[in-house]
């Protein structure tokens, strides 16, 4: 049995009506601040279910030993409407490493006052566990800081959760703040076995939600998504319960290193990428603030690290500001029009597909999808096709924007939709790298689904249609797994190649060969069977984890790098011919790249003897092709991750913040 009291640290008065838990049972303090818990066989921590300013005054380690435990706490306070910050997957190895990105976090908290900050795990490994609470706490940030247990935070031989409990307290707990009840859960499964079962956690969740004030909203934090991804049903001891019946508002998580939000009818999945580097799907580095309101609604905003360092944009011939952000969606010129899709990893959503007049930037028409559009649309037969981040595929009249049809691609979960679409041969190839969906261009009906057997994450690598021995072949990439080929008519898997492992770049097909860049190598593969003909590293330190497709011109292969701008290589030997450098990245997008990188995500265009490309350093760079001498640099006012487009004597650039501008060449 566990008993004790809870007192206000400032007044020494008992705190009445506060919940205390041993990880299974929940007690409520009486008029004297006293509580009593029966305990259970796996109780290691007793916790006061209250957000406090201090890091460790709200819990006590018991390791199963019965006794009396008194708590002296300073409860945090917040109104019904309040804001909190969310970060995830910082994966530091020491206190100094947090210092790279922590000033940005502190700046955002100063500019946007918040009630607390939640870190949803992968702190990471024993070095991170020993360091993170020292680097990031109330004394440093001025607001309470709490942590979740991630898969890389299970580190001990005794039991995986052991060190987390010693440094951060219970692996699951809850607290009330304002008009919201918050639950913090561990990720199930990690690098070492847990001391607890999922049933242990589920029993506590069931007890906790039944004890909460039914008028309060419910927000859950976990390192990963809900048990079945987009519903919130739990089972334990023959009982099935749905969190939506207990005021669920949002499930907030990390793990995937992506920025993503989806609205499931008033219930929200919210994922945030890393605060220090580009995400697995090339999400720009960011932290997130979430505002919860007393009327059971929310608003979430991403704070990108660090857009404020961009130079002011140079004067343009015209400047059109579109809602949302422009990520991997290259401007698409067609038939005297310019199509641009924007995305939004915030809520409320504000993004869409836009048709512009390239002569003056006027918006000819726009279409608002269910969610944002991260990649390039595709045009075939006067119809433009696009896919949003929830999985909806749209067919619109290219000249008017009138909807022809829309269809939800059965990808199971929308965050795997960075690939965009490819329309060709009467089909729309959509879905994602882990689950290709093919629809009929005519009416959106399902033709086939290709599902390679190994699950994985996805990347912005686009689908490519090629032809081999009279057969149409669809190439797709799966992050951390393989590039693979499907029969475009049937969806049958023809071959897989897993050698590069990192697949963020779009394959280039020339004849019967595939050209691919990944990690620190350039690859030449056979289209017929995916076997590697040639693998070449320009430099052991070069990073080629970029999203663009290489460009071949006059026997030279041009490839964007994540650390040294644009690389020009001999098409036959892959030997480096020249390099076109860029400045420091404003907001890293390439996977695991930080602010010390010199990233390029643009394919080049060519104008006479010049090469032009954009960069996340915030500039359009213009070099002499042969000498690699920079002759002009135009400030775009924000990082740019897409290709420039030449229209007559102008070049059009679309930056991350939604500005589309035209400049004279």
XYZ file of C-alpha atoms in Angstrom:
665
model
C 0.000 0.000 0.000
C 1.115 3.541 -0.753
C -0.088 6.535 1.210
C 0.907 10.128 1.742
C -0.053 13.753 1.311
C 0.151 16.421 -1.355
C 0.994 19.989 -0.280
C 1.396 23.287 -2.031
C 5.114 24.016 -1.906
C 4.586 27.768 -1.586
C 1.853 27.831 1.073
C 2.400 24.417 2.721
C -1.387 23.996 2.558
C -2.812 20.579 1.601
C -4.131 20.294 -1.955
C -7.628 18.832 -2.025
C -9.214 16.795 -4.827
C -5.998 15.985 -6.691
C -5.552 12.585 -8.333
C -2.561 10.409 -7.472
C -1.742 7.162 -9.318
C 0.509 4.130 -8.954
C 0.211 3.313 -12.667
C -2.978 1.297 -12.263
C -5.062 2.660 -9.413
C -6.146 6.270 -8.942
C -6.810 7.961 -5.608
C -8.083 11.472 -4.854
C -6.659 13.577 -2.039
C -9.040 14.361 0.825
C -9.483 17.522 2.896
C -6.063 16.945 4.482
C -4.380 16.350 1.118
C -4.063 12.670 2.026
C -4.255 9.750 -0.374
C -4.047 5.970 -0.186
C -3.349 3.523 -3.013
C -3.493 -0.291 -2.856
C -0.506 -0.690 -5.199
C 0.049 -3.464 -7.737
C 2.815 -5.900 -8.579
C 4.557 -3.751 -11.194
C 4.328 -0.371 -9.464
C 7.649 1.437 -9.769
C 6.499 5.059 -9.587
C 3.800 7.020 -7.752
C 2.773 10.222 -9.521
C 0.644 13.220 -8.698
C -1.579 13.802 -11.719
C -0.766 17.495 -11.904
C 1.418 19.642 -14.130
C 4.037 21.331 -11.979
C 6.805 23.771 -12.749
C 9.574 21.539 -11.435
C 10.932 18.557 -13.330
C 10.719 15.963 -10.556
C 8.580 17.129 -7.628
C 5.433 15.347 -8.856
C 6.610 11.729 -8.753
C 8.429 9.335 -6.428
C 10.269 6.105 -7.257
C 8.990 3.209 -5.175
C 10.281 0.120 -6.995
C 7.423 -1.791 -5.397
C 8.248 -0.778 -1.814
C 5.195 0.173 0.221
C 5.419 3.287 2.341
C 4.386 6.893 2.815
C 5.202 9.474 0.185
C 4.569 13.182 0.699
C 4.701 15.608 -2.232
C 5.372 19.348 -2.144
C 4.487 20.804 -5.529
C 3.892 24.092 -7.297
C 0.952 23.462 -9.642
C 1.052 25.135 -13.019
C -1.964 27.175 -13.998
C -3.588 28.056 -17.307
C -6.957 29.377 -18.498
C -9.405 27.243 -20.452
C -7.899 28.629 -23.661
C -4.148 28.053 -23.645
C -1.196 27.113 -25.825
C 1.478 24.454 -25.504
C 4.513 23.600 -27.617
C 5.320 20.206 -29.063
C 8.683 18.846 -30.181
C 9.794 15.297 -30.887
C 12.742 13.091 -31.834
C 15.517 15.506 -30.905
C 17.838 12.510 -30.375
C 20.644 14.387 -28.649
C 23.829 12.786 -27.348
C 24.845 15.565 -24.937
C 23.678 18.887 -23.488
C 25.745 20.879 -25.981
C 23.954 19.285 -28.923
C 20.626 20.668 -27.712
C 22.203 24.112 -27.743
C 22.126 24.082 -31.549
C 18.340 24.370 -31.736
C 17.253 25.288 -28.207
C 17.691 29.080 -28.700
C 15.071 28.894 -31.453
C 12.683 27.078 -29.092
C 13.237 29.703 -26.401
C 12.631 32.483 -28.911
C 9.308 30.988 -29.989
C 8.153 30.543 -26.397
C 9.040 34.182 -25.705
C 7.124 35.383 -28.757
C 4.204 32.979 -28.239
C 3.656 32.476 -24.478
C 2.675 28.915 -23.622
C 1.562 26.853 -20.638
C 4.054 24.008 -21.147
C 6.187 22.104 -23.650
C 5.796 18.400 -24.428
C 8.574 16.272 -25.925
C 7.056 13.092 -27.364
C 10.092 10.897 -27.183
C 13.259 9.583 -28.733
C 15.223 11.698 -26.328
C 17.423 9.396 -27.216
C 19.333 6.373 -25.830
C 21.198 6.596 -22.536
C 23.243 9.680 -23.540
C 20.098 11.579 -24.409
C 18.244 10.442 -21.298
C 21.090 11.648 -19.112
C 21.272 15.019 -20.873
C 17.894 16.211 -22.105
C 16.226 17.112 -18.808
C 19.310 19.195 -17.966
C 19.218 21.014 -21.309
C 15.457 21.601 -21.415
C 13.448 22.282 -18.252
C 11.500 25.010 -16.476
C 14.634 26.902 -15.430
C 15.812 27.058 -19.057
C 12.518 27.731 -20.852
C 10.400 29.383 -18.170
C 7.541 26.885 -18.638
C 7.029 23.299 -17.448
C 8.553 20.600 -19.680
C 7.344 17.007 -19.853
C 8.514 13.967 -21.811
C 7.177 10.792 -23.440
C 8.994 7.481 -23.756
C 10.052 6.697 -27.350
C 11.285 3.466 -28.896
C 14.930 4.601 -28.610
C 14.386 5.477 -24.933
C 14.101 1.814 -23.884
C 17.766 1.366 -23.031
C 18.360 -0.842 -19.968
C 19.069 -4.532 -19.525
C 17.246 -4.596 -16.173
C 14.110 -3.488 -18.037
C 13.904 -1.066 -20.913
C 11.998 1.702 -19.086
C 14.330 1.745 -16.085
C 16.461 4.801 -16.913
C 13.506 6.795 -18.207
C 11.747 6.315 -14.879
C 14.829 7.441 -12.964
C 15.342 10.594 -15.025
C 11.785 11.492 -16.126
C 9.296 9.704 -13.895
C 6.396 7.442 -14.878
C 6.123 6.253 -18.446
C 2.397 6.988 -18.442
C 0.544 9.661 -16.516
C -2.027 12.435 -16.886
C -2.772 15.968 -15.725
C -5.492 18.607 -16.009
C -4.850 22.111 -17.262
C -7.528 24.652 -18.022
C -10.428 22.853 -19.652
C -8.288 19.980 -20.961
C -7.277 16.593 -19.585
C -3.883 15.467 -20.907
C -2.724 11.835 -21.035
C 0.903 10.899 -21.705
C 1.619 7.384 -23.002
C 4.769 5.419 -23.885
C 5.400 3.898 -27.282
C 4.888 0.180 -27.046
C 8.063 -1.587 -28.088
C 11.588 -0.330 -28.356
C 15.271 -1.142 -28.215
C 14.954 -3.135 -24.979
C 12.016 -5.052 -23.411
C 9.601 -3.076 -21.229
C 8.657 -4.009 -17.676
C 5.015 -3.504 -18.592
C 2.460 -5.008 -20.929
C 0.011 -3.182 -23.131
C -2.778 -4.490 -20.894
C -1.138 -2.763 -17.923
C -1.316 0.536 -19.760
C -4.825 -0.051 -21.104
C -6.207 -0.783 -17.629
C -4.808 2.498 -16.351
C -6.151 4.431 -19.378
C -9.596 2.987 -18.730
C -9.433 3.995 -15.072
C -8.099 7.443 -15.917
C -10.642 8.465 -18.560
C -13.523 7.340 -16.357
C -12.150 9.503 -13.532
C -11.687 12.650 -15.651
C -14.134 15.526 -15.676
C -16.517 14.661 -18.550
C -16.706 18.323 -19.535
C -12.973 18.543 -20.204
C -11.445 17.871 -23.621
C -8.999 14.981 -23.910
C -5.567 15.316 -25.566
C -3.150 12.387 -25.702
C 0.603 12.477 -26.196
C 2.534 9.457 -27.398
C 5.682 8.824 -29.376
C 3.641 7.152 -32.108
C 0.124 7.154 -33.513
C -3.033 5.698 -31.963
C -3.324 1.889 -31.844
C -5.105 1.560 -35.168
C -3.855 4.817 -36.641
C -7.052 6.729 -37.262
C -9.479 5.372 -34.681
C -9.051 5.431 -30.933
C -10.477 2.197 -29.566
C -8.863 0.206 -26.742
C -9.634 -3.247 -25.352
C -8.804 -4.666 -21.936
C -10.281 -7.401 -19.745
C -13.123 -7.976 -22.198
C -14.034 -4.275 -22.210
C -13.901 -2.147 -25.347
C -13.769 1.618 -24.903
C -13.468 4.459 -27.379
C -11.550 7.600 -26.400
C -13.964 9.641 -28.488
C -16.599 8.859 -25.868
C -14.453 10.649 -23.290
C -14.041 14.016 -25.009
C -11.131 13.207 -27.330
C -9.795 16.238 -29.171
C -6.326 15.249 -30.438
C -3.632 12.589 -30.524
C -0.205 14.276 -30.673
C 2.880 12.272 -31.630
C 6.261 12.133 -33.388
C 8.334 9.068 -34.349
C 7.899 9.409 -38.119
C 9.975 12.608 -38.373
C 7.232 14.282 -40.413
C 4.959 17.290 -40.128
C 1.361 16.246 -40.639
C -2.176 16.961 -39.439
C -5.438 15.269 -40.290
C -8.989 16.068 -39.235
C -11.052 12.959 -38.569
C -14.310 14.770 -38.000
C -13.358 16.889 -35.003
C -10.641 14.497 -33.784
C -7.112 15.336 -34.881
C -3.946 13.363 -35.558
C -1.010 15.753 -35.173
C 2.586 14.782 -35.913
C 5.670 16.975 -35.618
C 9.085 16.373 -37.149
C 12.459 17.088 -35.594
C 13.515 20.488 -34.205
C 17.082 20.195 -35.474
C 17.095 18.696 -38.979
C 15.112 17.603 -42.009
C 12.558 14.820 -41.595
C 12.490 11.308 -42.995
C 10.092 12.471 -45.712
C 12.118 15.696 -46.149
C 9.823 17.706 -43.879
C 11.438 21.055 -43.012
C 12.730 21.282 -39.462
C 10.166 22.774 -37.097
C 8.515 22.849 -33.702
C 4.771 23.114 -33.220
C 2.443 25.137 -31.038
C -1.090 23.945 -30.335
C -3.815 26.141 -28.913
C -6.720 24.396 -27.201
C -9.939 26.240 -26.528
C -12.679 25.771 -23.990
C -15.225 25.021 -26.714
C -13.471 21.758 -27.686
C -11.596 23.165 -30.680
C -7.939 23.716 -31.453
C -5.485 25.559 -33.658
C -1.982 24.401 -34.497
C 0.930 26.320 -36.008
C 4.358 25.171 -37.164
C 7.358 27.333 -36.333
C 10.031 26.620 -38.930
C 13.639 26.880 -37.849
C 14.539 29.540 -38.895
C 12.775 31.493 -41.639
C 13.534 34.849 -40.033
C 17.155 34.685 -41.196
C 16.247 35.051 -44.885
C 17.352 38.193 -46.704
C 14.537 40.466 -47.989
C 13.221 39.401 -51.374
C 14.507 41.292 -54.390
C 11.994 43.287 -56.410
C 10.107 41.114 -58.884
C 8.102 41.724 -62.049
C 5.138 40.319 -60.156
C 4.575 38.647 -56.807
C 1.582 36.424 -55.992
C 1.136 35.148 -52.445
C -0.662 31.826 -52.152
C -2.022 30.317 -48.907
C 0.012 27.521 -47.344
C 3.545 26.370 -48.120
C 5.203 25.071 -51.264
C 7.291 21.996 -50.540
C 8.069 19.459 -53.307
C 5.486 20.889 -55.714
C 7.416 22.226 -58.691
C 5.455 24.858 -60.652
C 3.900 23.064 -63.622
C 3.636 25.046 -66.880
C 1.104 23.840 -69.445
C -0.769 25.418 -72.330
C -0.026 29.004 -71.306
C -0.893 28.442 -67.648
C 1.121 27.777 -64.510
C -0.165 25.298 -61.910
C 1.071 25.348 -58.329
C -0.067 23.245 -55.386
C 0.409 24.247 -51.774
C 0.301 22.270 -48.549
C -0.545 22.939 -44.941
C 0.632 20.865 -41.974
C -1.280 23.126 -39.617
C -4.912 23.514 -38.607
C -7.157 25.101 -39.733
C -6.013 24.068 -43.206
C -5.411 26.743 -45.828
C -3.909 25.371 -49.026
C -4.939 24.333 -52.490
C -4.293 23.937 -56.199
C -3.855 27.196 -58.104
C -3.798 28.088 -61.782
C -1.849 31.280 -62.506
C -1.308 33.455 -65.538
C 2.497 33.281 -65.948
C 2.538 36.688 -67.617
C 1.302 38.632 -64.588
C 0.723 36.189 -61.703
C -3.052 36.569 -61.684
C -4.923 33.607 -60.199
C -7.144 32.217 -62.943
C -8.790 29.614 -60.718
C -8.226 27.756 -57.476
C -9.471 24.585 -55.853
C -9.534 23.804 -52.136
C -8.873 20.099 -51.408
C -9.628 18.289 -48.178
C -5.967 18.600 -47.100
C -2.722 20.048 -48.438
C -0.919 19.049 -51.634
C 2.791 18.395 -51.073
C 3.926 17.244 -54.502
C 3.573 18.011 -58.192
C 0.207 17.517 -59.910
C 0.060 15.803 -63.303
C -1.755 16.823 -66.494
C -3.026 14.486 -69.198
C -5.743 15.041 -71.786
C -6.746 18.463 -70.466
C -7.310 17.125 -66.938
C -5.075 17.957 -63.982
C -4.731 15.329 -61.260
C -3.537 15.914 -57.695
C -3.402 14.035 -54.388
C -3.671 15.545 -50.928
C -2.016 14.446 -47.687
C -5.096 12.537 -46.549
C -5.125 10.405 -49.700
C -7.869 12.101 -51.702
C -7.172 12.177 -55.440
C -8.756 14.923 -57.552
C -9.380 15.233 -61.285
C -10.084 18.803 -62.433
C -10.577 20.502 -65.760
C -7.205 22.129 -66.408
C -8.710 25.220 -68.016
C -11.448 25.957 -65.469
C -10.651 24.031 -62.277
C -14.032 22.325 -62.366
C -14.066 19.034 -60.464
C -14.500 15.978 -62.708
C -14.204 13.401 -59.926
C -12.483 12.715 -56.626
C -11.548 9.406 -55.046
C -9.979 8.383 -51.747
C -6.922 6.227 -52.419
C -6.961 3.259 -49.979
C -3.518 3.886 -48.485
C -4.702 3.120 -44.923
C -3.162 6.272 -43.539
C -2.717 9.615 -45.244
C 0.722 10.579 -43.984
C 2.188 8.315 -46.675
C 1.151 10.616 -49.509
C 4.202 12.737 -50.298
C 4.735 11.173 -53.740
C 2.125 13.108 -55.678
C 0.543 11.550 -58.765
C 1.477 10.542 -62.286
C -1.157 10.531 -65.044
C -0.352 8.542 -68.187
C -1.744 5.845 -70.463
C -5.294 6.361 -69.173
C -4.270 5.772 -65.548
C -3.547 7.823 -62.452
C -0.709 6.356 -60.397
C -1.161 7.635 -56.855
C -1.064 6.453 -53.255
C 2.484 6.196 -52.004
C 5.738 4.288 -52.268
C 4.597 1.663 -49.773
C 1.223 1.160 -51.449
C 0.794 2.231 -55.058
C -2.821 2.806 -56.055
C -3.841 3.024 -59.708
C -7.104 4.642 -60.752
C -8.844 5.127 -64.063
C -8.397 8.623 -65.460
C -11.960 8.502 -66.751
C -13.879 8.120 -63.511
C -11.428 7.419 -60.660
C -12.400 3.780 -60.357
C -9.807 1.449 -58.844
C -7.731 -0.544 -61.334
C -5.137 -2.184 -59.094
C -3.132 -1.850 -55.882
C 0.535 -2.742 -55.667
C 1.726 -3.663 -52.195
C 5.314 -4.827 -51.754
C 5.611 -6.943 -48.641
C 7.873 -4.816 -46.441
C 6.459 -1.788 -44.627
C 8.472 1.414 -44.553
C 8.301 5.176 -44.505
C 7.825 7.274 -47.599
C 9.663 10.082 -49.292
C 8.962 12.788 -51.869
C 10.409 10.584 -54.641
C 7.938 10.699 -57.538
C 6.573 7.872 -59.633
C 8.293 7.377 -62.988
C 6.803 5.536 -65.962
C 9.273 3.775 -68.266
C 9.093 1.172 -71.020
C 11.072 -2.041 -71.172
C 10.695 -4.623 -73.955
C 7.264 -3.322 -74.906
C 5.998 -3.326 -71.319
C 5.058 -0.226 -69.306
C 6.975 -0.208 -66.031
C 6.194 1.994 -63.030
C 9.132 2.867 -60.777
C 8.510 3.746 -57.143
C 10.730 4.282 -54.106
C 10.252 3.412 -50.437
C 12.329 5.172 -47.847
C 14.789 2.884 -46.029
C 13.747 -0.088 -48.159
C 14.091 -0.187 -51.913
C 13.414 1.100 -55.375
C 11.081 -1.272 -57.163
C 9.317 -1.791 -60.476
C 5.670 -2.688 -61.049
C 3.938 -3.802 -64.200
C 1.926 -0.664 -64.991
C -0.962 -2.724 -66.359
C -1.390 -5.210 -63.512
C 0.531 -3.926 -60.480
C 2.662 -7.065 -60.364
C 6.019 -6.508 -58.684
C 8.771 -7.100 -61.262
C 11.853 -6.502 -59.125
C 13.235 -4.754 -56.045
C 16.660 -3.302 -55.315
C 17.526 -2.280 -51.752
C 21.200 -1.311 -52.049
C 21.022 2.476 -51.589
C 18.556 2.181 -48.630
C 17.777 5.914 -48.559
C 15.305 6.770 -51.312
C 14.351 10.437 -51.353
C 15.323 11.261 -54.945
C 13.224 10.610 -58.042
C 14.756 8.093 -60.498
C 15.850 9.269 -63.955
C 15.418 6.823 -66.835
C 17.637 7.123 -69.910
C 17.229 4.304 -72.412
C 17.411 1.001 -70.553
C 19.161 2.468 -67.481
C 17.988 4.081 -64.276
C 20.006 6.858 -62.642
C 19.537 7.374 -58.935
C 21.243 9.351 -56.174
C 21.157 8.248 -52.537
C 23.269 8.754 -49.432
C 26.760 9.498 -50.828
C 26.538 7.608 -54.116
C 25.365 7.904 -57.685
C 23.861 4.699 -59.098
C 23.234 3.275 -62.540
C 20.731 0.375 -62.529
C 19.351 -1.853 -65.244
C 15.727 -1.115 -66.021
C 15.120 -4.771 -66.857
C 15.916 -6.235 -63.424
C 17.078 -3.428 -61.103
C 20.608 -4.775 -60.808
C 23.310 -2.177 -60.137
C 25.661 -1.624 -63.066
C 27.649 1.139 -61.438
C 27.976 2.725 -58.019
C 30.178 5.763 -57.539
C 30.820 8.087 -54.621
C 31.968 11.565 -55.680
C 33.227 12.072 -52.136
C 32.801 9.993 -48.980
C 31.416 13.059 -47.202
C 28.943 14.189 -49.855
C 25.232 13.835 -49.037
C 22.855 13.078 -51.905
C 19.648 12.558 -49.917
C 17.714 15.144 -51.896
C 14.236 14.967 -53.403
C 14.879 16.232 -56.933
C 15.391 14.235 -60.128
C 18.813 14.469 -61.754
C 18.988 16.242 -65.125
C 21.037 15.062 -68.112
C 22.372 17.683 -70.549
C 25.199 17.377 -73.083
C 26.721 14.324 -71.405
C 26.658 15.898 -67.945
C 24.473 14.702 -65.069
C 23.335 17.496 -62.744
C 22.349 16.415 -59.227
C 21.288 18.495 -56.225
C 23.183 17.696 -53.042
C 22.254 18.198 -49.406
C 25.576 19.737 -48.447
C 27.299 21.478 -51.379
C 24.783 22.881 -53.821
C 24.574 21.515 -57.355
C 26.928 18.759 -58.547
C 27.855 18.196 -62.194
C 29.121 14.686 -63.031
C 30.249 12.864 -66.146
C 27.292 10.848 -67.406
C 29.389 7.758 -68.185
C 31.897 7.647 -65.329
C 30.103 9.741 -62.652
C 33.374 11.596 -62.082
C 32.835 15.098 -60.737
C 33.258 17.796 -63.372
C 32.349 20.879 -61.367
C 30.330 22.114 -58.415
C 27.963 25.078 -58.061
C 27.920 26.052 -54.361
C 25.107 27.637 -52.342
C 24.891 29.359 -48.974
C 23.924 27.914 -45.586
C 20.478 26.341 -45.448
C 17.858 28.509 -43.754
C 15.490 25.672 -42.861
C 16.866 22.157 -43.451
C 14.631 19.789 -45.402
C 16.944 16.964 -46.486
C 16.771 13.961 -44.171
C 18.931 14.406 -41.037
C 20.639 17.535 -42.423
C 21.133 20.454 -40.053
C 21.795 24.165 -40.417
C 25.466 23.643 -41.213
C 24.461 22.118 -44.564
C 24.432 23.850 -47.943
C 21.382 22.215 -49.399
C 19.868 22.274 -52.858
C 16.490 20.697 -53.662
C 16.024 22.131 -57.135
C 16.651 20.611 -60.527
C 18.442 23.107 -62.763
C 17.205 24.864 -65.866
C 19.479 26.187 -68.586
C 19.440 29.493 -70.450
C 22.098 29.852 -73.142
C 25.430 29.460 -71.320
C 23.951 29.769 -67.824
C 22.581 27.300 -65.291
C 19.833 28.400 -62.888
C 18.549 26.712 -59.734
C 17.043 27.643 -56.386
C 18.179 26.703 -52.902
C 16.954 26.593 -49.291
C 19.519 29.352 -48.679
C 16.815 31.671 -50.035
C 18.324 32.500 -53.432
C 17.980 31.815 -57.122
C 21.541 31.095 -58.241
C 22.729 31.810 -61.773
C 26.102 30.380 -62.801
C 28.084 30.130 -65.986
C 27.795 26.471 -66.960
C 31.398 25.873 -68.035
C 33.291 27.920 -65.459
C 30.955 27.553 -62.441
C 31.283 31.296 -61.898
C 28.250 32.820 -60.233
C 27.061 35.789 -62.291
C 23.858 36.644 -60.425
C 22.062 35.792 -57.222
C 18.439 36.808 -56.625
C 17.049 36.856 -53.101
C 13.693 35.073 -52.833
C 13.031 36.096 -49.234
C 12.539 32.506 -48.042
C 13.978 29.026 -48.614
C 13.021 27.412 -51.895
C 12.671 23.654 -52.444
C 11.314 23.541 -56.007
C 12.556 24.030 -59.553
C 12.508 27.430 -61.252
C 10.482 27.736 -64.466
C 11.455 29.754 -67.505
C 8.658 31.499 -69.381
C 9.958 33.591 -72.278
C 12.492 36.048 -70.908
C 11.433 35.566 -67.304
C 12.159 32.992 -64.629
C 9.443 32.121 -62.114
C 10.318 30.934 -58.609
C 8.011 29.631 -55.886
C 9.334 29.849 -52.329
C 8.407 27.827 -49.263
C 6.285 30.617 -47.766
C 3.912 30.626 -50.738
C 5.248 33.526 -52.782
C 5.408 33.016 -56.539
C 7.555 35.640 -58.237
C 8.778 36.420 -61.738
C 12.172 37.931 -62.536
C 13.756 39.142 -65.764
C 16.556 36.998 -67.130
